[in-house]
mmCIF file of C-alpha atoms and ligand atoms in Angstrom:
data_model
loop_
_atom_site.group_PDB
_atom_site.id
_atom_site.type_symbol
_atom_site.label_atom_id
_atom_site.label_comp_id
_atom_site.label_asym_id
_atom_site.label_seq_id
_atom_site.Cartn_x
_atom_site.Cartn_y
_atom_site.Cartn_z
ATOM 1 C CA UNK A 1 120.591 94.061 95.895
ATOM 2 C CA UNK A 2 116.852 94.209 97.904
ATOM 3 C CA UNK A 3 116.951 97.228 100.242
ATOM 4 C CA UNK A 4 117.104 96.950 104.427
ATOM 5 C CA UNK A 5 114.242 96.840 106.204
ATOM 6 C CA UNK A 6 113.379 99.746 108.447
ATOM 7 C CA UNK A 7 115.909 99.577 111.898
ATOM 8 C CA UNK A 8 116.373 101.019 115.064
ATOM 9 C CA UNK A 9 119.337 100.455 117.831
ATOM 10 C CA UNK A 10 119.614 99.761 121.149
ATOM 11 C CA UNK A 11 122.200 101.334 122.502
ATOM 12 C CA UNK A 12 123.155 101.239 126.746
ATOM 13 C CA UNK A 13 124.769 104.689 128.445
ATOM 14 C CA UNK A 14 128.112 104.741 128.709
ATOM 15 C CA UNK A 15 129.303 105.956 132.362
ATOM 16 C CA UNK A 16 133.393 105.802 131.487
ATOM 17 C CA UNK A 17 135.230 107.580 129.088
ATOM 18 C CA UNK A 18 136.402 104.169 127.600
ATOM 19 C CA UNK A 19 132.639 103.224 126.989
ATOM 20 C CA UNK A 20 132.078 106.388 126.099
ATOM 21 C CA UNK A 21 134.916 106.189 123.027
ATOM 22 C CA UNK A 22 133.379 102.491 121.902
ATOM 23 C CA UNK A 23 129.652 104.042 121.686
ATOM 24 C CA UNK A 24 130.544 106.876 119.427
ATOM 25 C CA UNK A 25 132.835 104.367 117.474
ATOM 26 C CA UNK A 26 129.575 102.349 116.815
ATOM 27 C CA UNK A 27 127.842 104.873 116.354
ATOM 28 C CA UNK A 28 129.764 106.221 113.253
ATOM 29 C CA UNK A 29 129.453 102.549 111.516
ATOM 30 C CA UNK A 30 125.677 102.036 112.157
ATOM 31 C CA UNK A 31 124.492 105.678 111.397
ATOM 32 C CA UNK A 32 125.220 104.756 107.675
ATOM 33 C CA UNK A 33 123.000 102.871 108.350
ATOM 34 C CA UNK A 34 120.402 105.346 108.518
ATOM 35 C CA UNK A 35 118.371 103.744 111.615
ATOM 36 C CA UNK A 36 114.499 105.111 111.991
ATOM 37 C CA UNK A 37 115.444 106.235 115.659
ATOM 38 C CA UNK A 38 117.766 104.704 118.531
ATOM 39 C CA UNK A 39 117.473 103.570 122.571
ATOM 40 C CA UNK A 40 119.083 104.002 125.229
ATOM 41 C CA UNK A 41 118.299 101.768 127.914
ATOM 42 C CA UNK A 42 117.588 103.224 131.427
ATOM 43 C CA UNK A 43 118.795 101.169 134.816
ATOM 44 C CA UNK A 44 115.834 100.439 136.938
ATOM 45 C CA UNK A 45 115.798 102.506 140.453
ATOM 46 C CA UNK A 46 117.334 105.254 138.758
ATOM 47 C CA UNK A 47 120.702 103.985 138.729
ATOM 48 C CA UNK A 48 121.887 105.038 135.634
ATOM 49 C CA UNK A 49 119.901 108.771 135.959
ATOM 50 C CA UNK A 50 122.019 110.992 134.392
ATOM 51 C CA UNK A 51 123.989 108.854 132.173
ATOM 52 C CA UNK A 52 120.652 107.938 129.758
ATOM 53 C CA UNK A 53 119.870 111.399 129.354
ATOM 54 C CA UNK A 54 123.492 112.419 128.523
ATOM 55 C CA UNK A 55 123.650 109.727 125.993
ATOM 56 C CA UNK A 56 120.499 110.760 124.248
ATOM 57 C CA UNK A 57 121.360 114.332 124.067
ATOM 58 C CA UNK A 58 124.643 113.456 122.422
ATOM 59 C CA UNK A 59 123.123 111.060 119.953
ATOM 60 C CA UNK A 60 120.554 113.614 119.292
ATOM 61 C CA UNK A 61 122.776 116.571 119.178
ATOM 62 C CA UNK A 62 126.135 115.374 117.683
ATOM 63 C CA UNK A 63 124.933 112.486 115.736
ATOM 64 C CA UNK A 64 121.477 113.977 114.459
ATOM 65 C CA UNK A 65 119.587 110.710 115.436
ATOM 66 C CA UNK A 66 115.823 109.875 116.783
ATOM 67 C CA UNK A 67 117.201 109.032 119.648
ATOM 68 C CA UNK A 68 114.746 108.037 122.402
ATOM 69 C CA UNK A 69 114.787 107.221 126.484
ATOM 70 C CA UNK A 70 113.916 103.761 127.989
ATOM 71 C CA UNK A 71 112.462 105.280 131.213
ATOM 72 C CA UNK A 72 111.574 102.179 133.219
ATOM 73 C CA UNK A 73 109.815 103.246 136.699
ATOM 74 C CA UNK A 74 110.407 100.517 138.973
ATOM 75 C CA UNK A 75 112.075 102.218 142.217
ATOM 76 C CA UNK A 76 111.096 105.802 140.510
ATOM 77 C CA UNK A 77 108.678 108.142 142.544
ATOM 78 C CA UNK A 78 105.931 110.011 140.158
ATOM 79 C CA UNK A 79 108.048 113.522 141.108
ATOM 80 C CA UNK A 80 111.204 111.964 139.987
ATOM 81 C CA UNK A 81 109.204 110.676 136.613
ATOM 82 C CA UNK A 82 107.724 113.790 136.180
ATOM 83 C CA UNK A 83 110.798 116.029 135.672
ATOM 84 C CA UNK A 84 112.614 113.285 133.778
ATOM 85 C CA UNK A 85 109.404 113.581 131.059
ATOM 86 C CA UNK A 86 109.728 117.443 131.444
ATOM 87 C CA UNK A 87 113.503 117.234 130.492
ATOM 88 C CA UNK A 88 113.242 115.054 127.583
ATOM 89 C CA UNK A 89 110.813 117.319 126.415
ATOM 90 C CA UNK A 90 112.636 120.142 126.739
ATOM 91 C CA UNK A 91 115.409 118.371 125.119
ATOM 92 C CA UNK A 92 113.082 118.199 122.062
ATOM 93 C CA UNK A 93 112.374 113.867 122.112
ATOM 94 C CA UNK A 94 109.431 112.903 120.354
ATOM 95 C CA UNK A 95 109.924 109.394 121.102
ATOM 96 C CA UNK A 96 110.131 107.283 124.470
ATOM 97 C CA UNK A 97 110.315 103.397 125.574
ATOM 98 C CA UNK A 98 108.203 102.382 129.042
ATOM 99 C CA UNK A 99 108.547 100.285 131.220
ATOM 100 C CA UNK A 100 108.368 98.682 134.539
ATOM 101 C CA UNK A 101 112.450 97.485 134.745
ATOM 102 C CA UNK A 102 112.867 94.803 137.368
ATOM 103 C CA UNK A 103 115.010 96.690 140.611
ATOM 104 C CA UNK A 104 117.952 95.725 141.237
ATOM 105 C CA UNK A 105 119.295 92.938 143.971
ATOM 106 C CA UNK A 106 119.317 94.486 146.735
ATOM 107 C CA UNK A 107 117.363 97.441 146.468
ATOM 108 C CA UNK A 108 113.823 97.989 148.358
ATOM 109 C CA UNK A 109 112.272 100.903 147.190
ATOM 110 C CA UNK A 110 109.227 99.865 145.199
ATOM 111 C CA UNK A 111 108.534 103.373 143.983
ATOM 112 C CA UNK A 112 104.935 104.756 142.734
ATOM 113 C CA UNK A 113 104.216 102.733 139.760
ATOM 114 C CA UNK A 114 103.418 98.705 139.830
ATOM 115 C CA UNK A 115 103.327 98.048 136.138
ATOM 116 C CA UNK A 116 104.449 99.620 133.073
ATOM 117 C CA UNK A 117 100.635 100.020 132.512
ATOM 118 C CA UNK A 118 100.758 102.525 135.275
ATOM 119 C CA UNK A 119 103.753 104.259 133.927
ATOM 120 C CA UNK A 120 102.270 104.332 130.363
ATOM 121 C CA UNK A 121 99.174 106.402 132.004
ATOM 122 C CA UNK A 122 101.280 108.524 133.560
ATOM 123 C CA UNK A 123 102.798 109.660 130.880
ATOM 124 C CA UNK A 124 99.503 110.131 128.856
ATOM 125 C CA UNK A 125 98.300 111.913 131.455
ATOM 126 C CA UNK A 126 101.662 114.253 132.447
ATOM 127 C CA UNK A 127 102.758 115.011 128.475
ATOM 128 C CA UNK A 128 99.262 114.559 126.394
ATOM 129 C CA UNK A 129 100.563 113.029 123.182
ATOM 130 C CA UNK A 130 103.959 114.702 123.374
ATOM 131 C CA UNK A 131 105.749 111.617 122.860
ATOM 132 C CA UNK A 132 105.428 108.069 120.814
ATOM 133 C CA UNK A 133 105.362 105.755 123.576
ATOM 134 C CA UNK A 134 106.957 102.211 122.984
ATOM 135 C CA UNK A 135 106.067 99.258 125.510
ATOM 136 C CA UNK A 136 107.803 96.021 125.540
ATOM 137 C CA UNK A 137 106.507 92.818 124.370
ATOM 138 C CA UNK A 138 107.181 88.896 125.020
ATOM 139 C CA UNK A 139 106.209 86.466 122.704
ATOM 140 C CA UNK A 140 108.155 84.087 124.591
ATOM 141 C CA UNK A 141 106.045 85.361 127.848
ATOM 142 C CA UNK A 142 107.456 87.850 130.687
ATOM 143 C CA UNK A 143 108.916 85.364 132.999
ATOM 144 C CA UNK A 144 107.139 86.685 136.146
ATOM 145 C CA UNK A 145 104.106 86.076 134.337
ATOM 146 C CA UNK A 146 101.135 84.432 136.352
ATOM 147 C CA UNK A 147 100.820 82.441 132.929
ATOM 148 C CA UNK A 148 101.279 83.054 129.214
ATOM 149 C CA UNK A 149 97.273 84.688 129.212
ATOM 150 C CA UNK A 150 97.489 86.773 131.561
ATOM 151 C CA UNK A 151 100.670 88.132 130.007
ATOM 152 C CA UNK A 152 98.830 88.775 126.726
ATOM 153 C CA UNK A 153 96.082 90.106 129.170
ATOM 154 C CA UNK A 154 98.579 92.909 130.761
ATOM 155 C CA UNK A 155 99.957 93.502 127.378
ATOM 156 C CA UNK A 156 96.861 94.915 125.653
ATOM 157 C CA UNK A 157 95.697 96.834 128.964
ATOM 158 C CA UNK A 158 99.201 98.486 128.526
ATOM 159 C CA UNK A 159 98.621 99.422 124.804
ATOM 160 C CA UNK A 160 95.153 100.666 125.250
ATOM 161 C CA UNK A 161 96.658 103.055 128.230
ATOM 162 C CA UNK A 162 98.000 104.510 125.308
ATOM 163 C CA UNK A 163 101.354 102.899 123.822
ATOM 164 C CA UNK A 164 102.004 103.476 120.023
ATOM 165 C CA UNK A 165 104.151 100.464 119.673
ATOM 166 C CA UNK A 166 106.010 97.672 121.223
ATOM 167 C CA UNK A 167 109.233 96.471 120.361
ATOM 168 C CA UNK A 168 109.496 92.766 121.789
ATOM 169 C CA UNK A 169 112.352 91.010 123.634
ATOM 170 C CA UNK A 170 114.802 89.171 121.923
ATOM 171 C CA UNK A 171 113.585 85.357 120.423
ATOM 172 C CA UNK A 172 115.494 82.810 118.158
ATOM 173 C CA UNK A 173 112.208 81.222 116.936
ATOM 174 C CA UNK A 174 109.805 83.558 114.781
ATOM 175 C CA UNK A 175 107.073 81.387 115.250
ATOM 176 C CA UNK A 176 106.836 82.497 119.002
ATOM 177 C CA UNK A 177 106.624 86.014 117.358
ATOM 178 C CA UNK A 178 103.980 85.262 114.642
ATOM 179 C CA UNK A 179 101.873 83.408 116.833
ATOM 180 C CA UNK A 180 102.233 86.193 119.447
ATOM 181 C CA UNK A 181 101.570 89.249 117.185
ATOM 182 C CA UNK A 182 98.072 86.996 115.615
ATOM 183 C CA UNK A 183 97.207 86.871 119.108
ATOM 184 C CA UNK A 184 97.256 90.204 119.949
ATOM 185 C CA UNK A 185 95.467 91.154 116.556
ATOM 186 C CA UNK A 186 92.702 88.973 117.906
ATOM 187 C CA UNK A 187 92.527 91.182 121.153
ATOM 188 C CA UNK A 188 91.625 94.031 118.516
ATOM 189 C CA UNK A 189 95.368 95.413 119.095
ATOM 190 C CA UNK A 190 96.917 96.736 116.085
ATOM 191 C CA UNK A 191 99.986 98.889 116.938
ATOM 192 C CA UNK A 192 103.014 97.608 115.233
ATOM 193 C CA UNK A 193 104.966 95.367 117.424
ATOM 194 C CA UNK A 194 108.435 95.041 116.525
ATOM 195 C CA UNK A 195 110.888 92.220 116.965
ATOM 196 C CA UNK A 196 113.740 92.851 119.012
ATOM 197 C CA UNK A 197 116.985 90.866 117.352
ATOM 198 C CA UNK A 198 120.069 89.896 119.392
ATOM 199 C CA UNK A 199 123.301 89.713 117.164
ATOM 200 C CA UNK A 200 125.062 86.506 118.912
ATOM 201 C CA UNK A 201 129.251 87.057 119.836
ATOM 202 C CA UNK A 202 129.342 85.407 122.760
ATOM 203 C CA UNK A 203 127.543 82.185 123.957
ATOM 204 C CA UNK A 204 128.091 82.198 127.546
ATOM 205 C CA UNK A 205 126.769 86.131 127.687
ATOM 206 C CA UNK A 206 123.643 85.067 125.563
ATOM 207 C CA UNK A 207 123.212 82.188 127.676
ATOM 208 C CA UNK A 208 123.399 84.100 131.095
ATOM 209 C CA UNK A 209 121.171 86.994 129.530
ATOM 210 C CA UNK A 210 118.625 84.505 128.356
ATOM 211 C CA UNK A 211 118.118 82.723 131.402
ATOM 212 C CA UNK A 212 117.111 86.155 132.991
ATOM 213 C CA UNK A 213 115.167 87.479 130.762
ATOM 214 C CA UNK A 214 113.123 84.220 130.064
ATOM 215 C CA UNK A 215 114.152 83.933 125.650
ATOM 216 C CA UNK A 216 114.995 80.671 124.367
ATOM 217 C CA UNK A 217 118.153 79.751 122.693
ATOM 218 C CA UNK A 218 116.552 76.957 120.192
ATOM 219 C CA UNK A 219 118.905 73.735 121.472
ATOM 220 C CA UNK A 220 120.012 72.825 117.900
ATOM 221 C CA UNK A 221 121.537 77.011 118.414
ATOM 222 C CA UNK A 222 122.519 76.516 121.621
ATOM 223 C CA UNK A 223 124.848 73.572 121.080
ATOM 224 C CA UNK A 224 126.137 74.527 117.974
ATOM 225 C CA UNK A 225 127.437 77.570 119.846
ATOM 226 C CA UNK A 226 128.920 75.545 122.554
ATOM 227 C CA UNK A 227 130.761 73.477 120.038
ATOM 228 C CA UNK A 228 132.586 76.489 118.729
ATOM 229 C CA UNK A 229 134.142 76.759 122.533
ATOM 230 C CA UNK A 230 137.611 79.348 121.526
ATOM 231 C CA UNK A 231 136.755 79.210 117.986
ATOM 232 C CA UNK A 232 135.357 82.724 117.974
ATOM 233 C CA UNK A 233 135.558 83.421 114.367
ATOM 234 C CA UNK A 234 133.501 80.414 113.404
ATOM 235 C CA UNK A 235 131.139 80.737 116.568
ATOM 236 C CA UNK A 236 130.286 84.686 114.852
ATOM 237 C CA UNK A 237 129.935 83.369 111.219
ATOM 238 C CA UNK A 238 127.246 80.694 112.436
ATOM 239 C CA UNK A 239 125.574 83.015 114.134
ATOM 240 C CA UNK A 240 125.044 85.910 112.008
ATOM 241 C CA UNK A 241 124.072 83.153 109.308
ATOM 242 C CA UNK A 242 121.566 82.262 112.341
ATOM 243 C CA UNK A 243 119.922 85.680 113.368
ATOM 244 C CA UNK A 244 120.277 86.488 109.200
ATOM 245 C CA UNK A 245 117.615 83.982 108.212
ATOM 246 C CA UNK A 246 115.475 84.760 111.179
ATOM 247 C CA UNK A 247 115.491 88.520 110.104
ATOM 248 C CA UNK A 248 114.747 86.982 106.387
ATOM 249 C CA UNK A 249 111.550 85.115 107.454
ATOM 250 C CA UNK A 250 110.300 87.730 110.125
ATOM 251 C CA UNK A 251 110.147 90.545 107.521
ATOM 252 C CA UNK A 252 109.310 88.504 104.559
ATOM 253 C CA UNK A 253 106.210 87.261 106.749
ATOM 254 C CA UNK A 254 105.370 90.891 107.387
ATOM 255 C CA UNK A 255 107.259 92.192 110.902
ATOM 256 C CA UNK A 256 107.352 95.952 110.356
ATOM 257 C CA UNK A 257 110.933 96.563 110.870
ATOM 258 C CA UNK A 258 113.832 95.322 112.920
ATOM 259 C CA UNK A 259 115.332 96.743 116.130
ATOM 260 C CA UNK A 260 118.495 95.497 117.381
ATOM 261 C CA UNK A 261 119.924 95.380 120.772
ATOM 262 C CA UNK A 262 123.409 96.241 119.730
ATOM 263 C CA UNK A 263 125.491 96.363 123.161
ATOM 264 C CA UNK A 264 127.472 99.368 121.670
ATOM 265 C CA UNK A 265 128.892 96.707 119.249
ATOM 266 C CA UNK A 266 128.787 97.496 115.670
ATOM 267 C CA UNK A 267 130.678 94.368 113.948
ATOM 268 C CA UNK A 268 127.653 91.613 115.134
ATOM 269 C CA UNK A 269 124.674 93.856 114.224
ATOM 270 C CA UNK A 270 126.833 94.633 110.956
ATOM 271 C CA UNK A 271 127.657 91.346 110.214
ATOM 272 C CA UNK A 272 123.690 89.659 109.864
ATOM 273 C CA UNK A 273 122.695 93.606 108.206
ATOM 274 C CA UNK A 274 125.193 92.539 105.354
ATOM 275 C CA UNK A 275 123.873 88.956 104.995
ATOM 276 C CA UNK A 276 120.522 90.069 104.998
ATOM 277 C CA UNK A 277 121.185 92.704 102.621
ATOM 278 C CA UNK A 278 123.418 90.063 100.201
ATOM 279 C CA UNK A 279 120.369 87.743 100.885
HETATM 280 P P1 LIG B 1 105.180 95.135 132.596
HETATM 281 O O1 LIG B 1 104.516 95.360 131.299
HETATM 282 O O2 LIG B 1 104.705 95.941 133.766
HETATM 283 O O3 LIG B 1 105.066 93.577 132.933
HETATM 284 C C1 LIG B 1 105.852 92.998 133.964
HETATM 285 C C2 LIG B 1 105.175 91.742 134.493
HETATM 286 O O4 LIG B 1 104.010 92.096 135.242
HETATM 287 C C3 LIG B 1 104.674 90.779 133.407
HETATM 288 O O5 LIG B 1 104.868 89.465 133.881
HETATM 289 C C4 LIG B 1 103.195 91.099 133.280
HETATM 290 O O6 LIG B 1 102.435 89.988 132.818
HETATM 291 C C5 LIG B 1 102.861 91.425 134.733
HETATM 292 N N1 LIG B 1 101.746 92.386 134.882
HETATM 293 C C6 LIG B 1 101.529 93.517 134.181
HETATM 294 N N2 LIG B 1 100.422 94.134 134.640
HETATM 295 C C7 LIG B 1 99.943 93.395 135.654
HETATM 296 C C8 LIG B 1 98.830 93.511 136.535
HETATM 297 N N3 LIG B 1 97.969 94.530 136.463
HETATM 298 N N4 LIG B 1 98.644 92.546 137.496
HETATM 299 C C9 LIG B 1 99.504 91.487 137.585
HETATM 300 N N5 LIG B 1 100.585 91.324 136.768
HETATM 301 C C10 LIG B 1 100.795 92.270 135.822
HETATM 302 N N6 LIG B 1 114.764 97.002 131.698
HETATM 303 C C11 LIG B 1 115.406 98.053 132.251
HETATM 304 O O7 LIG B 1 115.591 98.075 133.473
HETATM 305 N N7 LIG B 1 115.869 99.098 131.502
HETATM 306 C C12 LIG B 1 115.664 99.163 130.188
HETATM 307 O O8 LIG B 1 116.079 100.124 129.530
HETATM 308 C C13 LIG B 1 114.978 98.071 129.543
HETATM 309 N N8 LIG B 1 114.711 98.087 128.213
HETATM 310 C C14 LIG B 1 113.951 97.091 127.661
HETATM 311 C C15 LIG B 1 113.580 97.180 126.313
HETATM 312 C C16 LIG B 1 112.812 96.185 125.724
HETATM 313 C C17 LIG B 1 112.422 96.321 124.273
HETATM 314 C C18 LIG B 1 112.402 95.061 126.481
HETATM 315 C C19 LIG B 1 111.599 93.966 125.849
HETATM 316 C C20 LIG B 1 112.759 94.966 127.813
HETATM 317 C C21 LIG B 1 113.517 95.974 128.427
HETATM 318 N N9 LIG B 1 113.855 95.949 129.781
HETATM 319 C C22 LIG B 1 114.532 96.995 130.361
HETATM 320 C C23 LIG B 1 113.475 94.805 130.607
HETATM 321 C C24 LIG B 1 112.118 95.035 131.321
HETATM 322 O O9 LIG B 1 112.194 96.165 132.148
HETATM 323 C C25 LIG B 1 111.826 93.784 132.136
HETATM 324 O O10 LIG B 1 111.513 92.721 131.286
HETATM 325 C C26 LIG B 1 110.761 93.946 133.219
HETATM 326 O O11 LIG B 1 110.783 92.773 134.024
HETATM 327 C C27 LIG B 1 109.357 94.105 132.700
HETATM 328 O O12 LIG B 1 109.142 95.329 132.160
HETATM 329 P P2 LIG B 1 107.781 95.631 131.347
HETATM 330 O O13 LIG B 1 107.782 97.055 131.004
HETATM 331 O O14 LIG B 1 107.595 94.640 130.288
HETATM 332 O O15 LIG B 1 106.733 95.354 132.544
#
């Protein structure tokens, strides 16, 4: 049977105890899995503070994973960014994801840093090369983007401030990611840029994330999903079948590895892993 690409998971912090029970229950299935490191996202505006740096202690600690931070600095002042580095350092993390975060409704503090680009610097300039620093990536383009250059633009500027990698937002079509990654390449940027792959369980969640983020459910995807309606069991088989053979092409045409946003759900991530693997 061929081997598994190289993974990672995305993982968010769980702030009840009933969260808290359905992480570590993931946990135990995917770490068979023997993932390259893990995420844990971080709410912009420091609204989820404590509870990313609890869940990456634990993962680290109990679980004996690469676990690494999202720090995202929107609404964050540079004091506030500085002792969270200091802390994950002292917590002994190698690894960390940057980025800007968008604030949350409602909320007005801009913070110190703009762009992740500032953030990025920051870092560089706070921890030396204490830490692999991962940026986020769009082939599908950021959708506050001026236009789909000047998003390519911002990206490089944020890898030459000193990123190591960039794991990309979710896509259904790998051709936005090929053509995204030769672009890049032509900028003279060669840090491994990793797709990002949502597992699909539930349409009208994908469809509500997707509209804010800016990714693109392919239409003959989309309304196969919506046909399912109730049938859930047929709606998942489809699916993993779906993000399967876009895993299949994106490593056979030479993506790196595969990081999956898992929601703290095990069965949908495990579900394509086996097809891919049976593949
Ligand atoms: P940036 O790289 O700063 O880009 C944001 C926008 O600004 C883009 O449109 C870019 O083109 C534009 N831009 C950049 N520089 C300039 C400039 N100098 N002048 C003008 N425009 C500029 N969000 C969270 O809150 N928490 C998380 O844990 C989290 N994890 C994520 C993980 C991944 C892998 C990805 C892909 C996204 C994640 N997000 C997370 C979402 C992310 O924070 C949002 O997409 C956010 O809107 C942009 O963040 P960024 O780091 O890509 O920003």
């Amino acid at each position: 049977m061929p081997a598994l690409p190289s993974l990672s998971f995305e993982f968010f912090p769980p702030k009840t105890d009933e969260q808290r029970q359905q992480l570590e229950r993931t946990v135990e299935k995917l770490k068979p899995l023997a993932p390259r490191f893990v995420s844990v996202t971080f709410g912009a505006g420091g609204s989820t503070l404590s509870y990313t740096p609890d869940a990456v202690r634990g993962l680290r600690k109990q679980h004996g994973l690469d676990a690494a931070p999202h720090l995202s600095c929107m609404g964050g002042t540079r004091e506030e960014i500085g002792s969270l580095l200091q802390a994950y350092a002292e917590d002994g993390c190698t690894r960390l994801v940057a980025l800007r975060g968008d604030l949350p409704s409602g909320m007005a503090r801009p913070g110190d840093f703009r762009y992740a680009t500032e953030l990025v610097e920051f870092i560089r300039a706070e921890t030396g090369q204490r830490f692999h620093v991962e940026v986020a990536a769009y082939p599908e383009v950021h959708p506050q983007a001026d236009d789909a250059f000047a998003d390519l633009k911002h990206f490089c500027t944020k890898v030459r401030a000193g990123a190591d990698s960039a794991i990309t937002q979710y896509f259904y079509n790998p051709d936005a990611y090929f053509a995204f990654v030769r672009a890049v390449r032509r900028e003279g940027i060669e840090v491994p840029v990793i797709p990002g792959i949502m597992p699909i369980s539930n349409y009208s969640q994908l469809k509500r994330f997707s509209e804010m983020c800016g990714a693109e459910i392919p239409r003959w995807i989309a309304r196969r999903l919506q046909a399912y309606g109730d049938d859930a069991a047929s709606l998942r088989e489809f699916a993993a079948d779906v993000v399967a053979a876009l895993c299949r092409r994106l490593i056979d045409e030479g993506a790196p590895e595969l990081h999956f946003y898992t929601l703290n759900l095990a069965r949908p991530t495990l579900a394509v892993l086996e097809r891919l693997r049976a593949a």
